[in-house]
Amino acid sequence: MMALVLVLAAFTGCGQKDTLRIGTAGEGGNYNSLGHALSSTLAADPYKISTEVKTTAGSAANIRLLSKDFLELALAQSDVIDEMYNGTLETAAMKGYSAVAALYPEPVQIVVRADSPIEKVSDLAGTTVSVGEEDSGTQKNAVQILQAYGLTSNTLSVQNMTYTEAANALSDGSIDAMFCTAGAPAQVITDLAGETPVRLVSIDSRQSSLLTGSYGFYTETVIPAGTYNGQNTDVTTLAVQSVLLASDKVPQETVYAITGALFQQKAALNSAVPVEFDLQEQNATQSITIPFHAGAAQYYEECGISVDTAKE
């Protein structure tokens, strides 16, 4: 797009002095890998936007950091965004950021050892389970799913671990199961399955219907057989959407350029993570319940797509 080229020339010509901090998540997850790929992409021609990747606890932490000006860009799950932006459930409303693009679906993956007696989510009663890092989107998903089965911290031992810590603990038998909300295949599960035989546990249709009915951000999805080593059957579960966010304080022209980079450099971004990353502008504006940044809206408008922006 000619307009994008002109904007890039305008703000790269005068020099981009400020470094934008990108909040990702723990090592071993797709957010961290994607954040580094996005940082490298934006540093190159024609963008020349300086960024720094920050490893965080994940979605909820990223949103808090964005709202308090400790980050300028961040990746987060659509469900956590909806809850924290609108102040629903037990979370106070947090503003100061807007959407840039929905990236890819993130299934909730419940992993056990292949020789485990755990066949259903209800079998997790009395076991030790990693639900992700504290304040992460994975933890929120895990709690909601476990509650749908009537399982709480009183009926099982809950551990807050990074994906890498959980994979190691599952491998050596320190825990019985781990939750991982990430695009499939998730690298940490792929690596784990290459060393230790594991299985994925499906979510039953009754609980799935209960959760999709209670929370509008969940969709039912299938992780196809063969996604991971030793996975011989389809796994039914729930998914949320990964979203790139930007602080409202980032200039419109900068976010405009970043939005364009997502689509123009999607092949390079896709190579950084094992999930399909075939971004299309129309799809990137779906499943988002908060306003878009003015810079992103400008880009989409040039594509013939109208989106809501934050009100002044």
Short mmCIF file of C-alpha atoms in Angstrom, two decimals:
data_model
loop_
_atom_site.label_atom_id
_atom_site.label_comp_id
_atom_site.label_asym_id
_atom_site.label_seq_id
_atom_site.Cartn_x
_atom_site.Cartn_y
_atom_site.Cartn_z
CA MET A 1 0.00 0.00 0.00
CA MET A 2 1.35 3.40 -1.02
CA ALA A 3 0.08 5.06 2.15
CA LEU A 4 1.93 2.57 4.32
CA VAL A 5 5.17 3.20 2.43
CA LEU A 6 4.79 6.95 2.91
CA VAL A 7 4.16 6.58 6.64
CA LEU A 8 7.16 4.29 7.02
CA ALA A 9 9.34 6.77 5.20
CA ALA A 10 8.08 9.56 7.43
CA PHE A 11 8.84 8.04 10.80
CA THR A 12 11.91 5.97 9.88
CA GLY A 13 13.48 8.96 8.21
CA CYS A 14 13.45 11.00 11.40
CA GLY A 15 14.63 8.03 13.44
CA GLN A 16 12.70 5.80 15.82
CA LYS A 17 14.37 6.53 19.17
CA ASP A 18 11.96 4.93 21.58
CA THR A 19 12.04 1.17 22.10
CA LEU A 20 8.65 -0.54 22.25
CA ARG A 21 8.47 -3.27 24.86
CA ILE A 22 6.60 -6.43 23.78
CA GLY A 23 5.06 -8.57 26.53
CA THR A 24 4.97 -12.27 25.65
CA ALA A 25 4.84 -15.18 28.13
CA GLY A 26 7.09 -17.87 29.58
CA GLU A 27 9.80 -19.60 27.60
CA GLY A 28 8.61 -22.69 25.78
CA GLY A 29 5.35 -21.14 24.59
CA ASN A 30 4.32 -19.73 21.23
CA TYR A 31 3.93 -16.17 22.56
CA ASN A 32 7.60 -15.97 23.44
CA SER A 33 8.70 -17.33 20.05
CA LEU A 34 6.29 -15.09 18.17
CA GLY A 35 7.34 -12.04 20.15
CA HIS A 36 10.97 -12.54 19.19
CA ALA A 37 10.01 -13.06 15.53
CA LEU A 38 7.90 -9.91 15.53
CA SER A 39 10.73 -7.97 17.14
CA SER A 40 13.19 -9.11 14.45
CA THR A 41 10.69 -8.33 11.69
CA LEU A 42 10.02 -4.80 12.92
CA ALA A 43 13.73 -4.07 13.34
CA ALA A 44 14.41 -4.77 9.64
CA ASP A 45 13.72 -2.65 6.55
CA PRO A 46 11.43 -0.98 5.78
CA TYR A 47 10.04 -0.71 9.32
CA LYS A 48 13.09 -0.02 11.53
CA ILE A 49 10.97 -0.03 14.68
CA SER A 50 13.02 -0.74 17.79
CA THR A 51 11.47 -3.29 20.16
CA GLU A 52 12.46 -5.32 23.22
CA VAL A 53 10.86 -8.64 24.11
CA LYS A 54 9.81 -9.02 27.73
CA THR A 55 9.17 -12.48 29.19
CA THR A 56 6.11 -12.30 31.47
CA ALA A 57 3.64 -14.57 33.22
CA GLY A 58 1.28 -14.30 30.25
CA SER A 59 -1.98 -12.70 29.23
CA ALA A 60 -3.31 -11.21 32.47
CA ALA A 61 0.12 -9.94 33.49
CA ASN A 62 0.60 -8.39 30.05
CA ILE A 63 -2.65 -6.49 30.29
CA ARG A 64 -1.79 -5.13 33.72
CA LEU A 65 1.62 -4.07 32.45
CA LEU A 66 0.08 -2.44 29.37
CA SER A 67 -2.45 -0.51 31.44
CA LYS A 68 0.33 0.75 33.74
CA ASP A 69 2.65 1.79 30.88
CA PHE A 70 5.28 -0.89 31.49
CA LEU A 71 4.65 -2.33 28.00
CA GLU A 72 3.75 -0.82 24.64
CA LEU A 73 2.79 -4.05 22.82
CA ALA A 74 1.59 -7.38 24.17
CA LEU A 75 0.11 -10.73 23.27
CA ALA A 76 -2.93 -11.95 25.18
CA GLN A 77 -5.85 -14.33 24.99
CA SER A 78 -9.20 -12.96 23.84
CA ASP A 79 -10.99 -14.26 26.93
CA VAL A 80 -8.62 -12.55 29.35
CA ILE A 81 -8.77 -9.34 27.32
CA ASP A 82 -12.57 -9.31 27.45
CA GLU A 83 -12.64 -9.93 31.19
CA MET A 84 -10.00 -7.38 32.17
CA TYR A 85 -10.98 -4.60 29.75
CA ASN A 86 -14.65 -4.74 30.70
CA GLY A 87 -14.13 -5.45 34.39
CA THR A 88 -16.26 -8.57 34.47
CA LEU A 89 -16.20 -11.36 37.06
CA GLU A 90 -13.76 -10.48 39.87
CA THR A 91 -11.44 -8.29 37.78
CA ALA A 92 -11.39 -4.48 37.94
CA ALA A 93 -11.62 -2.83 34.53
CA MET A 94 -8.24 -2.00 33.00
CA LYS A 95 -7.99 0.35 30.01
CA GLY A 96 -5.29 2.19 28.12
CA TYR A 97 -4.77 -0.31 25.31
CA SER A 98 -6.52 -1.40 22.13
CA ALA A 99 -6.54 -4.32 19.70
CA VAL A 100 -4.25 -4.60 16.69
CA ALA A 101 -5.14 -8.03 15.28
CA ALA A 102 -6.45 -11.47 16.17
CA LEU A 103 -3.69 -13.90 15.23
CA TYR A 104 -4.61 -17.58 15.63
CA PRO A 105 -6.82 -19.88 17.75
CA GLU A 106 -5.38 -21.30 20.95
CA PRO A 107 -6.78 -24.64 22.11
CA VAL A 108 -6.74 -25.57 25.78
CA GLN A 109 -4.50 -28.67 25.90
CA ILE A 110 -4.60 -31.01 28.89
CA VAL A 111 -1.56 -33.30 28.83
CA VAL A 112 -0.92 -36.50 30.82
CA ARG A 113 1.61 -39.29 30.52
CA ALA A 114 0.59 -42.06 28.13
CA ASP A 115 0.62 -44.61 30.97
CA SER A 116 -1.53 -42.41 33.24
CA PRO A 117 -4.87 -43.75 34.52
CA ILE A 118 -6.37 -40.32 33.78
CA GLU A 119 -8.78 -40.72 30.86
CA LYS A 120 -11.22 -37.86 31.54
CA VAL A 121 -10.97 -34.44 33.13
CA SER A 122 -13.01 -35.72 36.07
CA ASP A 123 -10.18 -38.20 36.76
CA LEU A 124 -7.98 -35.29 37.82
CA ALA A 125 -9.59 -35.41 41.27
CA GLY A 126 -6.92 -36.25 43.83
CA THR A 127 -4.01 -35.58 41.44
CA THR A 128 -1.35 -32.88 41.11
CA VAL A 129 -1.91 -30.55 38.16
CA SER A 130 0.01 -27.60 36.71
CA VAL A 131 -2.48 -24.91 35.70
CA GLY A 132 0.08 -22.54 34.23
CA GLU A 133 1.80 -19.56 35.78
CA GLU A 134 -0.09 -17.45 38.28
CA ASP A 135 -1.91 -14.60 36.53
CA SER A 136 -1.71 -16.33 33.15
CA GLY A 137 -4.50 -16.97 30.67
CA THR A 138 -3.84 -20.69 30.99
CA GLN A 139 -4.59 -20.53 34.70
CA LYS A 140 -7.90 -18.79 34.07
CA ASN A 141 -8.91 -21.42 31.49
CA ALA A 142 -7.85 -24.25 33.76
CA VAL A 143 -9.83 -22.91 36.70
CA GLN A 144 -12.97 -22.44 34.58
CA ILE A 145 -12.72 -25.93 33.09
CA LEU A 146 -11.99 -27.61 36.42
CA GLN A 147 -14.91 -25.76 38.04
CA ALA A 148 -17.20 -27.02 35.27
CA TYR A 149 -16.34 -30.51 36.53
CA GLY A 150 -16.79 -29.53 40.17
CA LEU A 151 -13.03 -29.65 40.80
CA THR A 152 -11.34 -27.04 43.01
CA SER A 153 -8.10 -26.68 44.97
CA ASN A 154 -9.84 -28.67 47.70
CA THR A 155 -10.15 -31.72 45.45
CA LEU A 156 -6.76 -31.65 43.71
CA SER A 157 -3.30 -30.18 44.20
CA VAL A 158 -2.77 -27.14 41.97
CA GLN A 159 0.73 -26.05 40.92
CA ASN A 160 1.65 -22.79 39.14
CA MET A 161 4.45 -23.62 36.70
CA THR A 162 5.81 -22.33 33.42
CA TYR A 163 5.19 -24.61 30.46
CA THR A 164 8.81 -25.76 30.51
CA GLU A 165 8.72 -26.48 34.25
CA ALA A 166 5.44 -28.37 33.88
CA ALA A 167 6.73 -30.46 30.97
CA ASN A 168 9.81 -31.45 32.98
CA ALA A 169 7.69 -32.26 36.03
CA LEU A 170 5.26 -34.34 33.98
CA SER A 171 8.17 -36.19 32.40
CA ASP A 172 9.71 -37.12 35.75
CA GLY A 173 6.36 -37.89 37.40
CA SER A 174 6.34 -34.92 39.81
CA ILE A 175 2.91 -33.91 38.52
CA ASP A 176 0.08 -35.88 36.93
CA ALA A 177 -1.16 -33.42 34.30
CA MET A 178 -0.52 -29.98 32.82
CA PHE A 179 -2.72 -27.37 31.17
CA CYS A 180 -1.36 -25.44 28.19
CA THR A 181 -3.39 -22.87 26.27
CA ALA A 182 -1.46 -22.32 23.05
CA GLY A 183 -1.70 -22.76 19.32
CA ALA A 184 -1.40 -26.40 18.34
CA PRO A 185 1.09 -27.88 17.96
CA ALA A 186 2.70 -26.14 20.93
CA GLN A 187 6.47 -26.49 20.82
CA VAL A 188 6.75 -27.41 24.49
CA ILE A 189 4.32 -30.33 24.03
CA THR A 190 6.00 -31.39 20.80
CA ASP A 191 9.34 -31.52 22.61
CA LEU A 192 7.82 -33.37 25.56
CA ALA A 193 6.10 -35.93 23.33
CA GLY A 194 9.41 -36.56 21.57
CA GLU A 195 11.00 -37.69 24.85
CA THR A 196 8.13 -38.98 26.98
CA PRO A 197 4.99 -40.75 25.70
CA VAL A 198 2.03 -38.49 26.50
CA ARG A 199 -1.69 -38.17 25.75
CA LEU A 200 -4.14 -35.29 25.47
CA VAL A 201 -7.40 -35.46 27.44
CA SER A 202 -10.65 -34.36 25.78
CA ILE A 203 -13.26 -32.10 27.36
CA ASP A 204 -16.66 -33.80 27.53
CA SER A 205 -19.53 -32.39 25.46
CA ARG A 206 -21.62 -31.51 28.52
CA GLN A 207 -18.90 -29.37 30.10
CA SER A 208 -17.95 -27.94 26.72
CA SER A 209 -21.53 -26.76 26.11
CA LEU A 210 -21.71 -25.35 29.63
CA LEU A 211 -18.53 -23.33 29.12
CA THR A 212 -19.34 -22.03 25.63
CA GLY A 213 -22.76 -20.99 26.91
CA SER A 214 -21.32 -19.23 29.95
CA TYR A 215 -18.37 -17.55 28.23
CA GLY A 216 -18.79 -16.11 24.75
CA PHE A 217 -15.06 -16.21 24.00
CA TYR A 218 -14.79 -20.02 23.99
CA THR A 219 -15.32 -22.05 20.82
CA GLU A 220 -15.29 -25.81 20.45
CA THR A 221 -12.36 -27.16 18.47
CA VAL A 222 -10.59 -30.39 17.56
CA ILE A 223 -6.87 -31.10 17.76
CA PRO A 224 -6.43 -33.58 14.89
CA ALA A 225 -4.81 -36.96 15.35
CA GLY A 226 -1.13 -36.81 14.52
CA THR A 227 -0.62 -33.29 15.85
CA TYR A 228 1.81 -34.75 18.37
CA ASN A 229 3.98 -37.84 18.41
CA GLY A 230 1.89 -40.79 19.57
CA GLN A 231 -1.44 -38.94 19.29
CA ASN A 232 -3.55 -41.44 17.38
CA THR A 233 -7.02 -39.95 17.85
CA ASP A 234 -8.69 -36.54 17.56
CA VAL A 235 -8.99 -34.58 20.79
CA THR A 236 -12.01 -32.37 21.44
CA THR A 237 -11.42 -29.25 23.51
CA LEU A 238 -12.09 -25.50 23.72
CA ALA A 239 -10.16 -22.63 22.16
CA VAL A 240 -9.69 -18.90 22.63
CA GLN A 241 -8.01 -16.43 20.24
CA SER A 242 -4.54 -14.92 20.52
CA VAL A 243 -4.53 -11.13 20.03
CA LEU A 244 -1.83 -8.48 19.58
CA LEU A 245 -2.53 -5.39 21.70
CA ALA A 246 -0.98 -1.92 21.65
CA SER A 247 -0.93 0.81 24.25
CA ASP A 248 -3.10 3.78 23.34
CA LYS A 249 0.01 5.92 23.83
CA VAL A 250 1.82 4.35 20.87
CA PRO A 251 1.47 6.78 17.93
CA GLN A 252 -1.13 5.99 15.28
CA GLU A 253 1.45 5.90 12.49
CA THR A 254 3.58 3.38 14.39
CA VAL A 255 0.70 0.97 15.00
CA TYR A 256 -0.39 1.45 11.38
CA ALA A 257 3.05 0.25 10.26
CA ILE A 258 3.06 -2.65 12.75
CA THR A 259 -0.36 -3.78 11.55
CA GLY A 260 0.82 -3.78 7.96
CA ALA A 261 3.94 -5.72 8.93
CA LEU A 262 1.83 -8.53 10.40
CA PHE A 263 0.28 -9.23 7.00
CA GLN A 264 3.22 -8.36 4.77
CA GLN A 265 5.65 -10.51 6.76
CA LYS A 266 3.30 -13.29 7.85
CA ALA A 267 5.48 -15.97 6.23
CA ALA A 268 8.45 -14.98 8.40
CA LEU A 269 6.26 -14.85 11.50
CA ASN A 270 4.71 -18.20 10.71
CA SER A 271 8.13 -19.83 10.47
CA ALA A 272 8.83 -18.89 14.08
CA VAL A 273 5.96 -20.91 15.55
CA PRO A 274 4.58 -24.35 14.68
CA VAL A 275 0.96 -23.15 14.39
CA GLU A 276 -0.64 -22.06 11.13
CA PHE A 277 -0.30 -18.28 10.85
CA ASP A 278 -1.99 -17.49 7.55
CA LEU A 279 -3.27 -14.09 8.59
CA GLN A 280 -6.06 -12.54 6.56
CA GLU A 281 -7.27 -9.02 7.29
CA GLN A 282 -10.93 -10.01 7.56
CA ASN A 283 -10.20 -12.83 10.03
CA ALA A 284 -7.89 -10.63 12.09
CA THR A 285 -10.78 -8.39 13.08
CA GLN A 286 -13.03 -11.21 14.31
CA SER A 287 -13.58 -12.49 17.87
CA ILE A 288 -12.35 -9.24 19.43
CA THR A 289 -14.62 -7.57 21.98
CA ILE A 290 -12.63 -4.39 22.66
CA PRO A 291 -11.92 -1.33 20.45
CA PHE A 292 -9.10 -1.29 17.90
CA HIS A 293 -6.16 1.09 18.00
CA ALA A 294 -6.57 4.02 15.60
CA GLY A 295 -3.47 2.92 13.70
CA ALA A 296 -4.86 -0.58 13.15
CA ALA A 297 -8.24 0.87 12.18
CA GLN A 298 -6.54 3.05 9.57
CA TYR A 299 -4.90 0.00 8.01
CA TYR A 300 -8.12 -2.03 7.97
CA GLU A 301 -10.08 0.89 6.52
CA GLU A 302 -7.72 0.86 3.54
CA CYS A 303 -8.61 -2.82 3.14
CA GLY A 304 -12.32 -1.99 3.12
CA ILE A 305 -12.88 -3.22 6.67
CA SER A 306 -14.54 -1.07 9.31
CA VAL A 307 -13.73 -1.62 13.00
CA ASP A 308 -14.62 0.16 16.23
CA THR A 309 -11.96 2.36 17.79
CA ALA A 310 -11.49 3.60 21.33
CA LYS A 311 -13.64 6.60 22.23
CA GLU A 312 -11.82 9.73 23.26
#
